[in-house]
mmCIF file of C-alpha atoms and ligand atoms in Angstrom:
data_model
loop_
_atom_site.group_PDB
_atom_site.id
_atom_site.type_symbol
_atom_site.label_atom_id
_atom_site.label_comp_id
_atom_site.label_asym_id
_atom_site.label_seq_id
_atom_site.Cartn_x
_atom_site.Cartn_y
_atom_site.Cartn_z
ATOM 1 C CA UNK A 1409 0.000 0.000 0.000
ATOM 2 C CA UNK A 1410 1.453 3.340 -1.084
ATOM 3 C CA UNK A 1411 0.744 6.505 0.845
ATOM 4 C CA UNK A 1412 -0.158 9.705 -0.948
ATOM 5 C CA UNK A 1413 2.535 12.346 -1.401
ATOM 6 C CA UNK A 1414 2.393 15.392 0.862
ATOM 7 C CA UNK A 1415 2.179 19.141 0.321
ATOM 8 C CA UNK A 1416 4.411 21.361 2.461
ATOM 9 C CA UNK A 1417 2.377 24.002 4.279
ATOM 10 C CA UNK A 1418 3.545 27.565 5.001
ATOM 11 C CA UNK A 1419 4.033 26.591 8.670
ATOM 12 C CA UNK A 1420 6.366 23.712 7.738
ATOM 13 C CA UNK A 1421 3.871 20.893 8.350
ATOM 14 C CA UNK A 1422 3.196 18.249 5.686
ATOM 15 C CA UNK A 1423 -0.367 17.787 4.442
ATOM 16 C CA UNK A 1424 -1.247 14.470 2.721
ATOM 17 C CA UNK A 1425 -2.368 15.298 -0.820
ATOM 18 C CA UNK A 1426 -5.695 13.464 -0.642
ATOM 19 C CA UNK A 1427 -8.053 13.021 2.275
ATOM 20 C CA UNK A 1428 -11.261 11.338 3.335
ATOM 21 C CA UNK A 1429 -14.326 13.597 3.347
ATOM 22 C CA UNK A 1430 -16.744 12.432 6.052
ATOM 23 C CA UNK A 1431 -19.947 14.411 5.450
ATOM 24 C CA UNK A 1432 -22.756 13.190 5.706
ATOM 25 C CA UNK A 1433 -21.660 9.992 7.464
ATOM 26 C CA UNK A 1434 -22.956 9.526 10.970
ATOM 27 C CA UNK A 1435 -20.964 8.258 13.982
ATOM 28 C CA UNK A 1436 -21.531 4.504 13.618
ATOM 29 C CA UNK A 1437 -20.787 4.447 9.903
ATOM 30 C CA UNK A 1438 -17.763 6.734 9.989
ATOM 31 C CA UNK A 1439 -16.250 4.710 12.852
ATOM 32 C CA UNK A 1440 -16.179 1.774 10.414
ATOM 33 C CA UNK A 1441 -15.159 3.699 7.316
ATOM 34 C CA UNK A 1442 -12.160 5.539 8.838
ATOM 35 C CA UNK A 1443 -10.224 2.294 9.575
ATOM 36 C CA UNK A 1444 -11.010 1.049 6.040
ATOM 37 C CA UNK A 1445 -9.709 4.314 4.612
ATOM 38 C CA UNK A 1446 -6.554 4.191 6.730
ATOM 39 C CA UNK A 1447 -5.973 0.598 5.583
ATOM 40 C CA UNK A 1448 -6.311 1.826 1.986
ATOM 41 C CA UNK A 1449 -3.620 4.466 2.599
ATOM 42 C CA UNK A 1450 -5.536 7.584 3.656
ATOM 43 C CA UNK A 1451 -3.820 9.629 6.359
ATOM 44 C CA UNK A 1452 -5.864 12.844 6.136
ATOM 45 C CA UNK A 1453 -9.357 12.696 7.662
ATOM 46 C CA UNK A 1454 -11.669 15.696 7.335
ATOM 47 C CA UNK A 1455 -14.540 16.329 9.729
ATOM 48 C CA UNK A 1456 -16.320 19.335 11.257
ATOM 49 C CA UNK A 1457 -18.302 19.992 14.403
ATOM 50 C CA UNK A 1458 -21.301 20.640 12.164
ATOM 51 C CA UNK A 1459 -21.060 17.211 10.509
ATOM 52 C CA UNK A 1460 -22.143 15.757 13.857
ATOM 53 C CA UNK A 1461 -19.719 12.839 13.500
ATOM 54 C CA UNK A 1462 -16.606 13.828 15.484
ATOM 55 C CA UNK A 1463 -17.262 11.076 18.030
ATOM 56 C CA UNK A 1464 -17.331 8.443 15.276
ATOM 57 C CA UNK A 1465 -14.257 9.884 13.572
ATOM 58 C CA UNK A 1466 -12.321 9.682 16.855
ATOM 59 C CA UNK A 1467 -13.499 6.106 17.349
ATOM 60 C CA UNK A 1468 -12.402 5.274 13.791
ATOM 61 C CA UNK A 1469 -8.971 6.811 14.393
ATOM 62 C CA UNK A 1470 -8.465 4.587 17.448
ATOM 63 C CA UNK A 1471 -9.777 1.488 15.660
ATOM 64 C CA UNK A 1472 -7.442 2.104 12.707
ATOM 65 C CA UNK A 1473 -4.494 0.878 14.775
ATOM 66 C CA UNK A 1474 -2.157 3.449 13.209
ATOM 67 C CA UNK A 1475 -0.124 5.713 15.517
ATOM 68 C CA UNK A 1476 -1.821 9.026 16.169
ATOM 69 C CA UNK A 1477 1.142 11.007 14.817
ATOM 70 C CA UNK A 1478 0.839 9.282 11.421
ATOM 71 C CA UNK A 1479 -2.662 10.658 10.946
ATOM 72 C CA UNK A 1480 -3.697 14.178 9.986
ATOM 73 C CA UNK A 1481 -7.073 15.027 11.526
ATOM 74 C CA UNK A 1482 -8.972 18.157 10.484
ATOM 75 C CA UNK A 1483 -12.025 19.649 12.156
ATOM 76 C CA UNK A 1484 -13.804 23.012 11.886
ATOM 77 C CA UNK A 1485 -15.306 25.619 14.170
ATOM 78 C CA UNK A 1486 -18.942 26.408 13.268
ATOM 79 C CA UNK A 1487 -20.409 29.892 12.744
ATOM 80 C CA UNK A 1488 -22.281 29.909 16.053
ATOM 81 C CA UNK A 1489 -18.988 29.518 17.931
ATOM 82 C CA UNK A 1490 -17.220 32.497 16.368
ATOM 83 C CA UNK A 1491 -15.528 34.795 18.899
ATOM 84 C CA UNK A 1492 -12.315 34.406 20.916
ATOM 85 C CA UNK A 1493 -13.632 32.606 24.014
ATOM 86 C CA UNK A 1494 -16.338 30.727 22.123
ATOM 87 C CA UNK A 1495 -13.760 29.311 19.708
ATOM 88 C CA UNK A 1496 -11.492 28.131 22.511
ATOM 89 C CA UNK A 1497 -14.450 26.389 24.154
ATOM 90 C CA UNK A 1498 -15.517 24.879 20.852
ATOM 91 C CA UNK A 1499 -12.070 23.387 20.273
ATOM 92 C CA UNK A 1500 -12.091 21.822 23.742
ATOM 93 C CA UNK A 1501 -15.485 20.291 22.970
ATOM 94 C CA UNK A 1502 -14.253 18.930 19.628
ATOM 95 C CA UNK A 1503 -11.158 17.432 21.277
ATOM 96 C CA UNK A 1504 -13.379 15.798 23.904
ATOM 97 C CA UNK A 1505 -15.669 14.277 21.268
ATOM 98 C CA UNK A 1506 -12.746 13.108 19.153
ATOM 99 C CA UNK A 1507 -10.903 11.986 22.317
ATOM 100 C CA UNK A 1508 -7.721 13.493 20.959
ATOM 101 C CA UNK A 1509 -5.071 15.703 22.605
ATOM 102 C CA UNK A 1510 -4.564 17.882 19.556
ATOM 103 C CA UNK A 1511 -5.980 18.599 16.090
ATOM 104 C CA UNK A 1512 -3.662 18.578 13.073
ATOM 105 C CA UNK A 1513 -5.608 21.226 11.183
ATOM 106 C CA UNK A 1514 -8.311 23.485 12.602
ATOM 107 C CA UNK A 1515 -10.420 25.466 10.127
ATOM 108 C CA UNK A 1516 -12.941 28.314 10.356
ATOM 109 C CA UNK A 1517 -15.825 26.567 8.570
ATOM 110 C CA UNK A 1518 -17.447 29.691 7.014
ATOM 111 C CA UNK A 1519 -16.475 33.367 7.367
ATOM 112 C CA UNK A 1520 -20.049 34.574 8.157
ATOM 113 C CA UNK A 1521 -19.083 38.215 7.452
ATOM 114 C CA UNK A 1522 -22.384 39.703 8.669
ATOM 115 C CA UNK A 1523 -21.603 38.351 12.154
ATOM 116 C CA UNK A 1524 -18.199 40.050 11.935
ATOM 117 C CA UNK A 1525 -16.324 37.780 14.345
ATOM 118 C CA UNK A 1526 -13.998 35.726 12.172
ATOM 119 C CA UNK A 1527 -11.044 37.925 13.156
ATOM 120 C CA UNK A 1528 -11.660 37.182 16.867
ATOM 121 C CA UNK A 1529 -11.905 33.501 15.965
ATOM 122 C CA UNK A 1530 -8.636 33.758 14.053
ATOM 123 C CA UNK A 1531 -6.903 35.348 17.068
ATOM 124 C CA UNK A 1532 -7.998 32.326 19.122
ATOM 125 C CA UNK A 1533 -6.637 30.007 16.395
ATOM 126 C CA UNK A 1534 -3.251 31.756 16.512
ATOM 127 C CA UNK A 1535 -3.058 31.233 20.286
ATOM 128 C CA UNK A 1536 -4.281 27.617 20.083
ATOM 129 C CA UNK A 1537 -1.498 26.873 17.626
ATOM 130 C CA UNK A 1538 1.097 28.465 19.949
ATOM 131 C CA UNK A 1539 -0.253 26.341 22.809
ATOM 132 C CA UNK A 1540 0.095 23.160 20.745
ATOM 133 C CA UNK A 1541 -3.581 22.220 20.828
ATOM 134 C CA UNK A 1542 -3.687 22.655 17.061
ATOM 135 C CA UNK A 1543 -0.731 22.006 14.746
ATOM 136 C CA UNK A 1544 -1.886 23.962 11.683
ATOM 137 C CA UNK A 1545 -4.563 26.622 11.324
ATOM 138 C CA UNK A 1546 -6.642 27.462 8.300
ATOM 139 C CA UNK A 1547 -9.969 28.536 6.893
ATOM 140 C CA UNK A 1548 -12.713 27.250 4.657
ATOM 141 C CA UNK A 1549 -14.849 29.080 2.109
ATOM 142 C CA UNK A 1550 -12.757 32.265 2.464
ATOM 143 C CA UNK A 1551 -12.726 34.659 -0.494
ATOM 144 C CA UNK A 1552 -9.679 36.834 -1.254
ATOM 145 C CA UNK A 1553 -11.088 39.835 0.658
ATOM 146 C CA UNK A 1554 -11.563 37.693 3.780
ATOM 147 C CA UNK A 1555 -7.960 36.489 3.534
ATOM 148 C CA UNK A 1556 -6.764 40.094 3.145
ATOM 149 C CA UNK A 1557 -8.529 41.049 6.365
ATOM 150 C CA UNK A 1558 -6.924 38.206 8.316
ATOM 151 C CA UNK A 1559 -3.520 39.388 7.191
ATOM 152 C CA UNK A 1560 -4.201 43.080 7.838
ATOM 153 C CA UNK A 1561 -5.600 42.549 11.307
ATOM 154 C CA UNK A 1562 -3.385 39.761 12.643
ATOM 155 C CA UNK A 1563 -0.367 39.463 10.338
ATOM 156 C CA UNK A 1564 -0.942 35.696 10.197
ATOM 157 C CA UNK A 1565 -2.117 33.893 7.059
ATOM 158 C CA UNK A 1566 -3.877 30.512 7.048
ATOM 159 C CA UNK A 1567 -1.904 27.418 6.045
ATOM 160 C CA UNK A 1568 -4.943 26.039 4.175
ATOM 161 C CA UNK A 1569 -8.149 27.307 2.541
ATOM 162 C CA UNK A 1570 -10.730 24.585 1.868
ATOM 163 C CA UNK A 1571 -13.137 25.643 -0.883
ATOM 164 C CA UNK A 1572 -15.746 24.051 -3.122
ATOM 165 C CA UNK A 1573 -13.809 23.058 -6.203
ATOM 166 C CA UNK A 1574 -14.352 20.563 -9.029
ATOM 167 C CA UNK A 1575 -14.170 20.672 -12.823
ATOM 168 C CA UNK A 1576 -17.383 22.717 -13.207
ATOM 169 C CA UNK A 1577 -16.196 25.163 -10.530
ATOM 170 C CA UNK A 1578 -12.506 25.744 -11.193
ATOM 171 C CA UNK A 1579 -12.097 29.084 -9.318
ATOM 172 C CA UNK A 1580 -8.944 29.885 -11.238
ATOM 173 C CA UNK A 1581 -8.541 33.458 -9.941
ATOM 174 C CA UNK A 1582 -9.188 32.567 -6.327
ATOM 175 C CA UNK A 1583 -6.749 29.686 -6.538
ATOM 176 C CA UNK A 1584 -4.065 31.932 -7.979
ATOM 177 C CA UNK A 1585 -4.618 34.365 -5.110
ATOM 178 C CA UNK A 1586 -4.258 31.633 -2.493
ATOM 179 C CA UNK A 1587 -1.155 30.332 -4.245
ATOM 180 C CA UNK A 1588 0.367 33.804 -4.325
ATOM 181 C CA UNK A 1589 -0.136 34.055 -0.552
ATOM 182 C CA UNK A 1590 1.359 30.580 0.006
ATOM 183 C CA UNK A 1591 -1.950 29.057 1.143
ATOM 184 C CA UNK A 1592 -2.594 25.417 0.172
ATOM 185 C CA UNK A 1593 -6.034 24.829 -1.374
ATOM 186 C CA UNK A 1594 -8.183 21.846 -0.420
ATOM 187 C CA UNK A 1595 -11.154 20.931 -2.639
ATOM 188 C CA UNK A 1596 -14.442 20.047 -0.974
ATOM 189 C CA UNK A 1597 -16.974 17.979 -2.905
ATOM 190 C CA UNK A 1598 -14.168 17.307 -5.415
ATOM 191 C CA UNK A 1599 -16.232 14.892 -7.525
ATOM 192 C CA UNK A 1600 -19.007 17.419 -8.007
ATOM 193 C CA UNK A 1601 -21.698 15.100 -6.726
ATOM 194 C CA UNK A 1602 -24.489 16.084 -4.378
ATOM 195 C CA UNK A 1603 -24.111 19.857 -4.472
ATOM 196 C CA UNK A 1604 -23.941 19.651 -8.237
ATOM 197 C CA UNK A 1605 -26.762 17.210 -8.974
ATOM 198 C CA UNK A 1606 -28.491 19.653 -11.307
ATOM 199 C CA UNK A 1607 -25.476 20.311 -13.478
ATOM 200 C CA UNK A 1608 -25.705 19.072 -17.067
ATOM 201 C CA UNK A 1609 -29.456 18.866 -17.009
ATOM 202 C CA UNK A 1610 -31.747 17.042 -14.616
ATOM 203 C CA UNK A 1611 -30.077 14.586 -12.315
ATOM 204 C CA UNK A 1612 -27.316 13.434 -14.606
ATOM 205 C CA UNK A 1613 -24.304 12.508 -12.559
ATOM 206 C CA UNK A 1614 -21.228 14.585 -13.206
ATOM 207 C CA UNK A 1615 -19.312 11.306 -13.545
ATOM 208 C CA UNK A 1616 -21.266 10.390 -16.684
ATOM 209 C CA UNK A 1617 -20.189 13.366 -18.792
ATOM 210 C CA UNK A 1618 -18.963 11.943 -22.139
ATOM 211 C CA UNK A 1619 -15.669 13.830 -22.244
ATOM 212 C CA UNK A 1620 -14.764 12.473 -18.805
ATOM 213 C CA UNK A 1621 -15.723 8.972 -19.942
ATOM 214 C CA UNK A 1622 -13.464 9.281 -22.997
ATOM 215 C CA UNK A 1623 -10.460 10.433 -20.975
ATOM 216 C CA UNK A 1624 -11.095 7.707 -18.403
ATOM 217 C CA UNK A 1625 -11.213 5.070 -21.118
ATOM 218 C CA UNK A 1626 -7.967 6.331 -22.638
ATOM 219 C CA UNK A 1627 -6.132 5.864 -19.325
ATOM 220 C CA UNK A 1628 -7.952 2.709 -18.201
ATOM 221 C CA UNK A 1629 -9.283 4.580 -15.152
ATOM 222 C CA UNK A 1630 -12.707 5.605 -13.859
ATOM 223 C CA UNK A 1631 -14.115 9.088 -14.367
ATOM 224 C CA UNK A 1632 -13.817 9.692 -10.613
ATOM 225 C CA UNK A 1633 -10.101 8.920 -10.844
ATOM 226 C CA UNK A 1634 -9.725 11.322 -13.776
ATOM 227 C CA UNK A 1635 -11.344 14.102 -11.752
ATOM 228 C CA UNK A 1636 -9.245 13.405 -8.655
ATOM 229 C CA UNK A 1637 -6.093 13.237 -10.790
ATOM 230 C CA UNK A 1638 -7.070 16.623 -12.275
ATOM 231 C CA UNK A 1639 -7.080 18.020 -8.721
ATOM 232 C CA UNK A 1640 -3.774 16.554 -7.556
ATOM 233 C CA UNK A 1641 -1.956 17.358 -10.798
ATOM 234 C CA UNK A 1642 -2.651 21.036 -10.088
ATOM 235 C CA UNK A 1643 -1.377 20.816 -6.515
ATOM 236 C CA UNK A 1644 -4.886 20.800 -5.040
ATOM 237 C CA UNK A 1645 -5.791 18.530 -2.118
ATOM 238 C CA UNK A 1646 -9.147 16.812 -2.826
ATOM 239 C CA UNK A 1647 -11.296 15.395 -0.021
ATOM 240 C CA UNK A 1648 -13.588 12.821 -1.681
ATOM 241 C CA UNK A 1649 -16.176 11.207 0.553
ATOM 242 C CA UNK A 1650 -16.887 7.530 0.120
ATOM 243 C CA UNK A 1651 -18.399 4.989 2.453
ATOM 244 C CA UNK A 1652 -17.602 2.127 0.100
ATOM 245 C CA UNK A 1653 -14.307 0.229 0.438
ATOM 246 C CA UNK A 1654 -13.879 -0.302 -3.310
ATOM 247 C CA UNK A 1655 -14.411 3.377 -4.074
ATOM 248 C CA UNK A 1656 -12.158 4.386 -1.172
ATOM 249 C CA UNK A 1657 -9.349 2.369 -2.739
ATOM 250 C CA UNK A 1658 -10.123 3.662 -6.222
ATOM 251 C CA UNK A 1659 -10.109 7.300 -5.113
ATOM 252 C CA UNK A 1660 -6.639 7.191 -3.568
ATOM 253 C CA UNK A 1661 -5.169 5.346 -6.555
ATOM 254 C CA UNK A 1662 -4.515 8.516 -8.546
ATOM 255 C CA UNK A 1663 -0.761 8.964 -8.133
ATOM 256 C CA UNK A 1664 0.467 6.491 -10.728
ATOM 257 C CA UNK A 1665 -0.886 7.959 -13.960
ATOM 258 C CA UNK A 1666 -0.687 11.326 -15.653
ATOM 259 C CA UNK A 1667 -3.243 13.364 -17.572
ATOM 260 C CA UNK A 1668 -1.767 15.085 -20.626
ATOM 261 C CA UNK A 1669 -2.213 18.796 -21.386
ATOM 262 C CA UNK A 1670 -5.145 18.140 -23.648
ATOM 263 C CA UNK A 1671 -6.925 16.037 -21.011
ATOM 264 C CA UNK A 1672 -6.356 18.747 -18.395
ATOM 265 C CA UNK A 1673 -7.676 21.444 -20.710
ATOM 266 C CA UNK A 1674 -10.782 19.416 -21.583
ATOM 267 C CA UNK A 1675 -11.580 18.714 -17.941
ATOM 268 C CA UNK A 1676 -11.111 22.381 -16.989
ATOM 269 C CA UNK A 1677 -13.370 23.364 -19.902
ATOM 270 C CA UNK A 1678 -16.303 21.770 -18.032
ATOM 271 C CA UNK A 1679 -16.451 25.048 -16.109
ATOM 272 C CA UNK A 1680 -18.954 27.033 -18.157
ATOM 273 C CA UNK A 1681 -19.874 29.297 -15.265
ATOM 274 C CA UNK A 1682 -23.342 27.775 -14.841
ATOM 275 C CA UNK A 1683 -22.761 25.671 -11.734
ATOM 276 C CA UNK A 1684 -24.216 26.747 -8.438
ATOM 277 C CA UNK A 1685 -21.579 27.891 -5.956
ATOM 278 C CA UNK A 1686 -22.234 29.202 -2.463
ATOM 279 C CA UNK A 1687 -21.048 32.824 -2.195
ATOM 280 C CA UNK A 1688 -19.584 33.098 1.300
ATOM 281 C CA UNK A 1689 -20.222 36.863 1.427
ATOM 282 C CA UNK A 1690 -23.912 36.038 1.645
ATOM 283 C CA UNK A 1691 -24.168 32.303 2.354
ATOM 284 C CA UNK A 1692 -23.636 31.843 6.084
ATOM 285 C CA UNK A 1693 -23.786 28.672 8.158
ATOM 286 C CA UNK A 1694 -24.289 28.573 11.901
HETATM 287 P P1 A2P B 53 -20.317 6.517 -1.781
HETATM 288 O O1 A2P B 53 -20.056 6.964 -0.348
HETATM 289 O O2 A2P B 53 -21.435 5.540 -1.873
HETATM 290 O O3 A2P B 53 -19.057 6.051 -2.466
HETATM 291 P P2 A2P B 53 -17.994 14.364 -3.145
HETATM 292 O O4 A2P B 53 -16.926 14.002 -2.148
HETATM 293 O O5 A2P B 53 -17.472 15.003 -4.372
HETATM 294 O O6 A2P B 53 -19.101 15.206 -2.513
HETATM 295 O O7 A2P B 53 -18.696 13.031 -3.620
HETATM 296 C C1 A2P B 53 -19.246 12.172 -2.675
HETATM 297 C C2 A2P B 53 -20.248 11.264 -3.339
HETATM 298 O O8 A2P B 53 -19.624 10.574 -4.420
HETATM 299 C C3 A2P B 53 -20.779 10.232 -2.425
HETATM 300 O O9 A2P B 53 -22.159 10.113 -2.698
HETATM 301 C C4 A2P B 53 -20.033 8.949 -2.800
HETATM 302 O O10 A2P B 53 -20.849 7.826 -2.591
HETATM 303 C C5 A2P B 53 -19.733 9.159 -4.258
HETATM 304 N N1 A2P B 53 -18.465 8.593 -4.702
HETATM 305 C C6 A2P B 53 -17.284 8.672 -4.049
HETATM 306 N N2 A2P B 53 -16.305 8.101 -4.774
HETATM 307 C C7 A2P B 53 -16.884 7.645 -5.901
HETATM 308 C C8 A2P B 53 -16.383 6.953 -7.051
HETATM 309 N N3 A2P B 53 -15.098 6.620 -7.157
HETATM 310 N N4 A2P B 53 -17.270 6.640 -8.025
HETATM 311 C C9 A2P B 53 -18.562 6.967 -7.927
HETATM 312 N N5 A2P B 53 -19.094 7.623 -6.878
HETATM 313 C C10 A2P B 53 -18.263 7.974 -5.872
#
């Protein structure tokens, strides 16, 4: 079993280049899936307080039998816990549910700009990292202006920004901005399923798009593998969710083939601007 390569973060830590997404798995299921994923080579596990499955993720981590320091566990502070003291309390609650001593990567789940407290939350993150309760700190769903504010007000940039990203939502400009600032980009919903069910008419699955099928056939891979390869080949860190052991194995097996320039261009061309993307200036989650 080969492990995924890692991406070096701006704080010196190493982030595995593919991870297990855990939404919407519930405790009992995720406690079984995490050990399967670890056995298949996953080392990065992504959860959030708002997924309601931190207890199961922690259970899965213990059942996996792999040393804690080999795993990279991410969780996220929800909107209703923004604020300095609230964030510190929230982290303690997450650690208690996960039954862990520290989190590898702690993210602000959504900026919720109308609430106006993500800077206070970020100040708590900076202190939590200094105290060793959190190894790396980052954000999710942050637009360039939100990143600018973090830098202006605290002088500290996130190590990671986790955003919705897949071939119909390529976010080229935002990615370039993150790259320029030295922030690694993680892709949530990297296969474009669920959130994107309406794309390409009706309920057609994104995985059935003919051009993806053609490229997959050319490389002897599945369309899901083509999409995940498209992410990693651009230095992105996709977080595909699967509760199925075959698909878990398939999704991490994307480091031994290469898409050519034409393939990459054709996959990126699936972004015609029509897909629905949450705008985090207005879309807020509690
Ligand atoms: P399942 O858990 O049954 O495998 P995303 O992470 O982009 O939101 O996609 C998650 C969805 O895609 C889940 O419904 C998951 O279902 C499905 N999925 C994950 N991997 C694959 C794959 N390799 N092929 C087809 N469907 C997949």
